[in-house]
CSV table of C-alpha atoms and ligand atoms in Angstrom, one decimal:
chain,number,residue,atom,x,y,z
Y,209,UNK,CA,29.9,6.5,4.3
Y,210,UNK,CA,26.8,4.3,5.2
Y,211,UNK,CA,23.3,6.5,5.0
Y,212,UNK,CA,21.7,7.5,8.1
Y,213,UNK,CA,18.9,5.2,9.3
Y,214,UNK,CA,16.2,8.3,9.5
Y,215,UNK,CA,13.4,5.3,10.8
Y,216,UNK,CA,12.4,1.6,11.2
Y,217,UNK,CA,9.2,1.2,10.5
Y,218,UNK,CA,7.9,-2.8,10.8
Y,219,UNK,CA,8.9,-3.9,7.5
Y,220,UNK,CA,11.0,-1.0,6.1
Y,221,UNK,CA,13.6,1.1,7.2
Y,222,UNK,CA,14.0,4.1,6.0
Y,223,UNK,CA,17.3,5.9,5.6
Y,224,UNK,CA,18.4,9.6,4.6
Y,225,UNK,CA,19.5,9.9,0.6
Y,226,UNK,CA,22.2,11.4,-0.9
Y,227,UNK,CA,21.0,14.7,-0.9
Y,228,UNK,CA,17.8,16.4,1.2
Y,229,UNK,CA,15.3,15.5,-1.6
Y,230,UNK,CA,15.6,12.0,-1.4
Y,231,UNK,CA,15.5,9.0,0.8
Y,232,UNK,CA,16.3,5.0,0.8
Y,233,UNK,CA,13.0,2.8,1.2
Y,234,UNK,CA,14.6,-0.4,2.0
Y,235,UNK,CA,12.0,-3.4,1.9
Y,236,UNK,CA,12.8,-6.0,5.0
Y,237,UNK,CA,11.7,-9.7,5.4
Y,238,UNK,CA,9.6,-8.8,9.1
Y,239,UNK,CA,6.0,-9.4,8.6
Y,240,UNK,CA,3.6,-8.2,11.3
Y,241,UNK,CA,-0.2,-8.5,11.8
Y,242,UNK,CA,-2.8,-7.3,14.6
Y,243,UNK,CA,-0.4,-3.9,15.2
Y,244,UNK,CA,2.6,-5.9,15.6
Y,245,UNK,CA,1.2,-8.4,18.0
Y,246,UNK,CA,1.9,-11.3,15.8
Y,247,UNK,CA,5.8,-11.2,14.3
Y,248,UNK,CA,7.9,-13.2,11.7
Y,249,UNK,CA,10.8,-13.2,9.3
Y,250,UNK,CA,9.4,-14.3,6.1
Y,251,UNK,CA,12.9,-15.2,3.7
Y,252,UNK,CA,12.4,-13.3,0.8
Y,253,UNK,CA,9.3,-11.0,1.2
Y,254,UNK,CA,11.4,-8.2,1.3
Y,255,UNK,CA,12.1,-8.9,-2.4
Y,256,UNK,CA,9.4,-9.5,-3.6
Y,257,UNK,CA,7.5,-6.7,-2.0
Y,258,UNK,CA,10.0,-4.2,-3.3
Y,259,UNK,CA,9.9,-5.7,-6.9
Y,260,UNK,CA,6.0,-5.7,-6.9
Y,261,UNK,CA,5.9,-2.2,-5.4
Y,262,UNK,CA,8.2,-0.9,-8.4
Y,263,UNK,CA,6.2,-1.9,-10.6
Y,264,UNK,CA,2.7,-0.9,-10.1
Y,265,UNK,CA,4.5,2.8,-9.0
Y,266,UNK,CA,6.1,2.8,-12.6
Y,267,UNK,CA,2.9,1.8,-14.0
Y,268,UNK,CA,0.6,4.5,-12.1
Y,269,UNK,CA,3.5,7.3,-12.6
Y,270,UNK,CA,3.2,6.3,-16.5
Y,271,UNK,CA,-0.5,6.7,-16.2
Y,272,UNK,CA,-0.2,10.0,-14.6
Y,273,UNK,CA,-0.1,9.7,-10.7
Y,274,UNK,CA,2.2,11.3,-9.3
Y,275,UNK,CA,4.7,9.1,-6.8
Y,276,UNK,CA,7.7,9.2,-5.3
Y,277,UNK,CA,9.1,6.3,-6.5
Y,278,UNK,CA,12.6,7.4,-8.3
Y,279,UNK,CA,14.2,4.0,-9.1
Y,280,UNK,CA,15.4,0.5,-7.2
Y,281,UNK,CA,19.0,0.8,-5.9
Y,282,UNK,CA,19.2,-3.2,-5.8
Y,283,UNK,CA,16.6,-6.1,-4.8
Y,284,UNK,CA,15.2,-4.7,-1.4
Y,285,UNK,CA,16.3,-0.8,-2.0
Y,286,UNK,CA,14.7,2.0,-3.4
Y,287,UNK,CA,15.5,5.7,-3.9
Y,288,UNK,CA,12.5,7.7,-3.1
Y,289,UNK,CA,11.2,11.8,-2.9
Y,290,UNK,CA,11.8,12.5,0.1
Y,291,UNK,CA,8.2,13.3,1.5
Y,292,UNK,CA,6.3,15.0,4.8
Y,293,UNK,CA,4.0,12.0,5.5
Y,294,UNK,CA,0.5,12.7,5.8
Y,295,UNK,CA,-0.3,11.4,9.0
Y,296,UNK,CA,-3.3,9.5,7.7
Y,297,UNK,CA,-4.0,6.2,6.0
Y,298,UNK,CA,-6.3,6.3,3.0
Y,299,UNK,CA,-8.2,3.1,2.5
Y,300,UNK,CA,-10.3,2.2,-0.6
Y,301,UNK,CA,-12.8,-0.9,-0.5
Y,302,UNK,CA,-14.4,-2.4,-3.6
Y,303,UNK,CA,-15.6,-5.8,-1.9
Y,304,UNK,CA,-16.5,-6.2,1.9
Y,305,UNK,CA,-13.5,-7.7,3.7
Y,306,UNK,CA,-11.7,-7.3,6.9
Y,307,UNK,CA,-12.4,-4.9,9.5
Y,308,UNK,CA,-15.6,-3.2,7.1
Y,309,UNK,CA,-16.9,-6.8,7.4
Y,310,UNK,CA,-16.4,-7.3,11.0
Y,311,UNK,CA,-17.5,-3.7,11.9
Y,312,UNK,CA,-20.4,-3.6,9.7
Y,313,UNK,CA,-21.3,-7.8,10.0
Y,314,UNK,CA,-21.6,-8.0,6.2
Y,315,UNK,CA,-20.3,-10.9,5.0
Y,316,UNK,CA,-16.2,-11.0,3.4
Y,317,UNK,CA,-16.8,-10.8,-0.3
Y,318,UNK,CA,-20.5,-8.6,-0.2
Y,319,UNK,CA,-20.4,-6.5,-3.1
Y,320,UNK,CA,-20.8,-2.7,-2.1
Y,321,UNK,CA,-22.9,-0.3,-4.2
Y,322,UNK,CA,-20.0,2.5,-4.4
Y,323,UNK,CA,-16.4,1.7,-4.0
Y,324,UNK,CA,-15.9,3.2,-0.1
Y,325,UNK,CA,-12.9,5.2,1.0
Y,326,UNK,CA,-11.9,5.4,4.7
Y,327,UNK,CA,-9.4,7.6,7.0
Y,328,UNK,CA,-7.4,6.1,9.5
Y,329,UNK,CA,-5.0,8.1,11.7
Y,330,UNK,CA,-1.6,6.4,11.4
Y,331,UNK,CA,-1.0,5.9,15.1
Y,332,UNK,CA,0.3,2.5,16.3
Y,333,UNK,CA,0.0,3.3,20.1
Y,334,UNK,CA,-4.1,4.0,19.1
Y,335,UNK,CA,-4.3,1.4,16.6
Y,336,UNK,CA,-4.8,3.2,14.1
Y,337,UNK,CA,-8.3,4.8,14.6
Y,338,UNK,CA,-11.1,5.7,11.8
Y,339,UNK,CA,-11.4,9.6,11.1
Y,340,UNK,CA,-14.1,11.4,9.8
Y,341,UNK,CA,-12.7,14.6,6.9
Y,342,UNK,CA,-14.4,16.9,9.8
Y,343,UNK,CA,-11.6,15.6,12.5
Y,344,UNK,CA,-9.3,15.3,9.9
Y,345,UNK,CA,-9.4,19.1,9.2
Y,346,UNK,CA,-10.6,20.2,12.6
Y,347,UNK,CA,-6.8,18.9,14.0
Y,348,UNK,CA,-4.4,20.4,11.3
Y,349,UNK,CA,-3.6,16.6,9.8
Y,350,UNK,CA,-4.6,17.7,6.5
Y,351,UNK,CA,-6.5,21.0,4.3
Y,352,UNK,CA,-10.0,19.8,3.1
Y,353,UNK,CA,-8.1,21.0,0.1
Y,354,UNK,CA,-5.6,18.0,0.6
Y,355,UNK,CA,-8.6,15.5,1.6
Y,356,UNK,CA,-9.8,16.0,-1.7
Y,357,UNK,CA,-7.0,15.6,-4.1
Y,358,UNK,CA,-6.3,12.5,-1.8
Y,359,UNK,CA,-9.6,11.3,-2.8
Y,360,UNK,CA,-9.2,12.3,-6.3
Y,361,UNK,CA,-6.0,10.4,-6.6
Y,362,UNK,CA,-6.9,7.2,-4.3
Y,363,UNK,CA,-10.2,6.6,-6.9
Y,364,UNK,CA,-8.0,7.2,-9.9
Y,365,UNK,CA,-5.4,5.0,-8.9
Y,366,UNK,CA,-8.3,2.5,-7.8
Y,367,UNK,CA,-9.5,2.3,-11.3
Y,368,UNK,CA,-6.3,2.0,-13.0
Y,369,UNK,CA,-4.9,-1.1,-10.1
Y,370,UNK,CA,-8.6,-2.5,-10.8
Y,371,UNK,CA,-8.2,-2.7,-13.8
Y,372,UNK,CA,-4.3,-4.1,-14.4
Y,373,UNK,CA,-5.2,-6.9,-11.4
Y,374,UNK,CA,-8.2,-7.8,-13.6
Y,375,UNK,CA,-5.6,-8.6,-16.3
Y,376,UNK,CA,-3.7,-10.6,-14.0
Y,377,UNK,CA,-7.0,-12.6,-12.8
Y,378,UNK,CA,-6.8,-11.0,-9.4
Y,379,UNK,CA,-9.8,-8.9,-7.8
Y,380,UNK,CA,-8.3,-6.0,-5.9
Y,381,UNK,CA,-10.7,-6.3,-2.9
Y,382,UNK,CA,-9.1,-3.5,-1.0
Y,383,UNK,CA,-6.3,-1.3,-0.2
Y,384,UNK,CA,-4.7,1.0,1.6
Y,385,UNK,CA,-2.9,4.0,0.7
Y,386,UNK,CA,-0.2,6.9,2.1
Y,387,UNK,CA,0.5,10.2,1.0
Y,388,UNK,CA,2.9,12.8,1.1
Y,389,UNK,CA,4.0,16.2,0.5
Y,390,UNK,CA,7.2,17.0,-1.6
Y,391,UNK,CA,8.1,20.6,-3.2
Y,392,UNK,CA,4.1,21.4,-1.9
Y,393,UNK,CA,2.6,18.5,-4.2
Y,394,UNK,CA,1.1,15.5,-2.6
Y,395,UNK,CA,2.3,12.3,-4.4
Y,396,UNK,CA,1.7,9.0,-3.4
Y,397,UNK,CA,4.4,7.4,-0.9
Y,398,UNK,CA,5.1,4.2,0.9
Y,399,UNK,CA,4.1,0.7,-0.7
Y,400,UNK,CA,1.4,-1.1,-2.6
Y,401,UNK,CA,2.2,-4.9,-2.3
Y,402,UNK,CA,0.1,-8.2,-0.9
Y,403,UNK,CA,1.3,-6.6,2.7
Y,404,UNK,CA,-1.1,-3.7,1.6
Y,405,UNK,CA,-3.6,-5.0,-0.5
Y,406,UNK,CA,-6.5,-7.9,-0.7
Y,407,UNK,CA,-6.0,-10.0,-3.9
Y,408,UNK,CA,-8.3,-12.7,-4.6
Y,409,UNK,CA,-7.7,-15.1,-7.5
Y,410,UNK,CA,-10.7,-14.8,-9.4
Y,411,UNK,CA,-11.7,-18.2,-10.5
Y,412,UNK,CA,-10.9,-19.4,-7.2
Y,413,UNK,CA,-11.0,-17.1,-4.4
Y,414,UNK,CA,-7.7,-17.6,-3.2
Y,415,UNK,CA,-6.0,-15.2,-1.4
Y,416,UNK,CA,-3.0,-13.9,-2.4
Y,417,UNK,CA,-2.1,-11.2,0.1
Y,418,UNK,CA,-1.0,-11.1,4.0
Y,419,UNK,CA,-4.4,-12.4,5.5
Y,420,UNK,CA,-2.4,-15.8,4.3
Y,421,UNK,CA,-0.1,-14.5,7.5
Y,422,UNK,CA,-3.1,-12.8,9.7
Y,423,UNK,CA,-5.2,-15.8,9.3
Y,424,UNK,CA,-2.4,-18.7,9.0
Y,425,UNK,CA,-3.5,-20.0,5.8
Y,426,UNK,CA,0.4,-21.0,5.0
Y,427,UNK,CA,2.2,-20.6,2.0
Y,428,UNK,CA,2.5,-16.7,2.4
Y,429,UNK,CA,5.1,-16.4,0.3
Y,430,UNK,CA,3.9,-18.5,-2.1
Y,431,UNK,CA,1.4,-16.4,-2.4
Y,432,UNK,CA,3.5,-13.3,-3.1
Y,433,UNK,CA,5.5,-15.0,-5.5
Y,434,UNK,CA,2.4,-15.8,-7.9
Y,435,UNK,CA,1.2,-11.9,-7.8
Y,436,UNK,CA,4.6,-10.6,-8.9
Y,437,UNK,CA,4.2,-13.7,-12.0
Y,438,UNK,CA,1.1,-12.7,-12.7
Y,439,UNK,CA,2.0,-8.9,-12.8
Y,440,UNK,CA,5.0,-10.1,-15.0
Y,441,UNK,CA,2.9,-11.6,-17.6
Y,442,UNK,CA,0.4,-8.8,-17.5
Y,443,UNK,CA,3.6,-6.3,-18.6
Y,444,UNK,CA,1.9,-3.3,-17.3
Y,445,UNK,CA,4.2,-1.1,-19.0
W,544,UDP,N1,-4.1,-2.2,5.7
W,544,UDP,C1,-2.8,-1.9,5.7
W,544,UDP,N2,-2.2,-1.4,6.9
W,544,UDP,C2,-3.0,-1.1,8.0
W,544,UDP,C3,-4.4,-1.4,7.9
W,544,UDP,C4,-4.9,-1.9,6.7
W,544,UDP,O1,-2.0,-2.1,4.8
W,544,UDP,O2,-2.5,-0.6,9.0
W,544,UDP,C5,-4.7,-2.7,4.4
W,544,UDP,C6,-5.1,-4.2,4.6
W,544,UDP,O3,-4.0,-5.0,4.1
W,544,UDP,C7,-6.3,-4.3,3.6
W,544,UDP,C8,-6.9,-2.9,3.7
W,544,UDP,O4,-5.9,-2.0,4.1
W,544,UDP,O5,-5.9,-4.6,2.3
W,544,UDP,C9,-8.1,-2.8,4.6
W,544,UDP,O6,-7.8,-3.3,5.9
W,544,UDP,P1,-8.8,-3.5,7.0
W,544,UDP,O7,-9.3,-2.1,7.4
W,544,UDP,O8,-9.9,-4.4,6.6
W,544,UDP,O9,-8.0,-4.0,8.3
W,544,UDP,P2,-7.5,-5.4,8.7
W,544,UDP,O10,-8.6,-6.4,8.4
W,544,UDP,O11,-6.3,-5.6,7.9
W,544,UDP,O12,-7.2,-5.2,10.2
């Protein structure tokens, strides 16, 4: 019997596992930008993103951050935790980029004195508006408790991606995170791929990462393919 599709989301679905403490990620080709205003099927992504994602979870889980990776089923499929999603994003900056540069009118690339972490309240319909800890608390999405593990974990788990990506000759610019709750223990759920993540190549400043797609630089994939080579050659495990 085919599993239950428990949720699309806009480039995976999610469906129920074999039992009630797991569930299928499956990683799809759609790539959207500007909250799903600008849509394409990009061959192959799926792949790629599911490959590169298993990886760097295998990595941090062997450096002691908890995930809920389990293993890949196939190419685009993997067996997860099952997880209550934490209904906020967790983003961690090391270089000005995006919208901090926009917002803030600091230049894309500015250094920043300390490496900044933001909350965003995973909401498509309100596009995914910045919270402060106080709001965060104040409406029951998380325990300040919760907040600061979160924290705890996104800065450990910056240091140790910083650090494999300088191997690779990639400056992890940003990133954003999600977490979740299984058996009462947050671990660290969804993806980390270039849908997720600014990589620049550090000689050159390339990107490697979906502002190829937001910004119509081309070669998206391309782009994709060399950070999963790169990671390859690193062997992070
Ligand atoms: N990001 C993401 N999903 C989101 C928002 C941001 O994966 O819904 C990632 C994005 O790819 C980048 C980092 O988080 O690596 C910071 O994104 P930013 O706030 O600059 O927003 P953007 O410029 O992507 O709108």
């Amino acid at each position: 019997m085919a599993n239950e599709l428990l949720y699309t989301g806009k480039s995976k679905s999610v469906y129920a596992g074999d039992d009630n403490h797991t569930c299928i990620l499956e990683f799809r080709d759609s790539a959207t930008a500007g909250n799903g205003a600008k849509k394409a099927e990009l061959e192959g992504k799926g792949v790629l993103n599911a490959e590169i994602t298993s990886i760097l979870y295998r990595y941090l889980e062997k450096n002691g951050i908890e995930t809920h990776f389990v293993k890949m089923l196939d190419e685009t499929r993997m067996l997860a935790k099952k997880v209550d999603i934490i209904n906020v994003e967790v983003i961690v900056r090391n270089l000005a980029a995006g919208s901090f540069s926009k917002r803030y009118g600091v230049p894309e690339g500015t250094p920043l004195k300390n490496t900044v972490l933001e909350f965003c309240l995973k909401s498509d319909e309100l596009g995914d508006p910045m919270m402060n800890e106080s709001q965060i608390t104040a409406l029951g999405i998380a325990s300040q408790k919760e907040l600061e593990t979160m924290k705890d974990m996104a800065l450990r788990i910056n240091a140790l991606l910083s650090a494999l990506f300088d191997r690779c000759d990639i400056i992890l610019v940003d990133f954003k995170l999600e977490f979740g709750k299984h058996d009462d223990r947050i671990v660290l759920a969804d993806e980390i791929s270039p849908d997720s993540c600014r990589f620049w190549d550090k000689a050159t400043g390339k990107k490697l990462d979906k502002d190829r797609f937001r910004r119509d630089l081309g070669d998206v994939l391309g782009a994709y393919r060399e950070v999963l080579r790169r990671l390859k050659h690193a062997q992070p495990l």
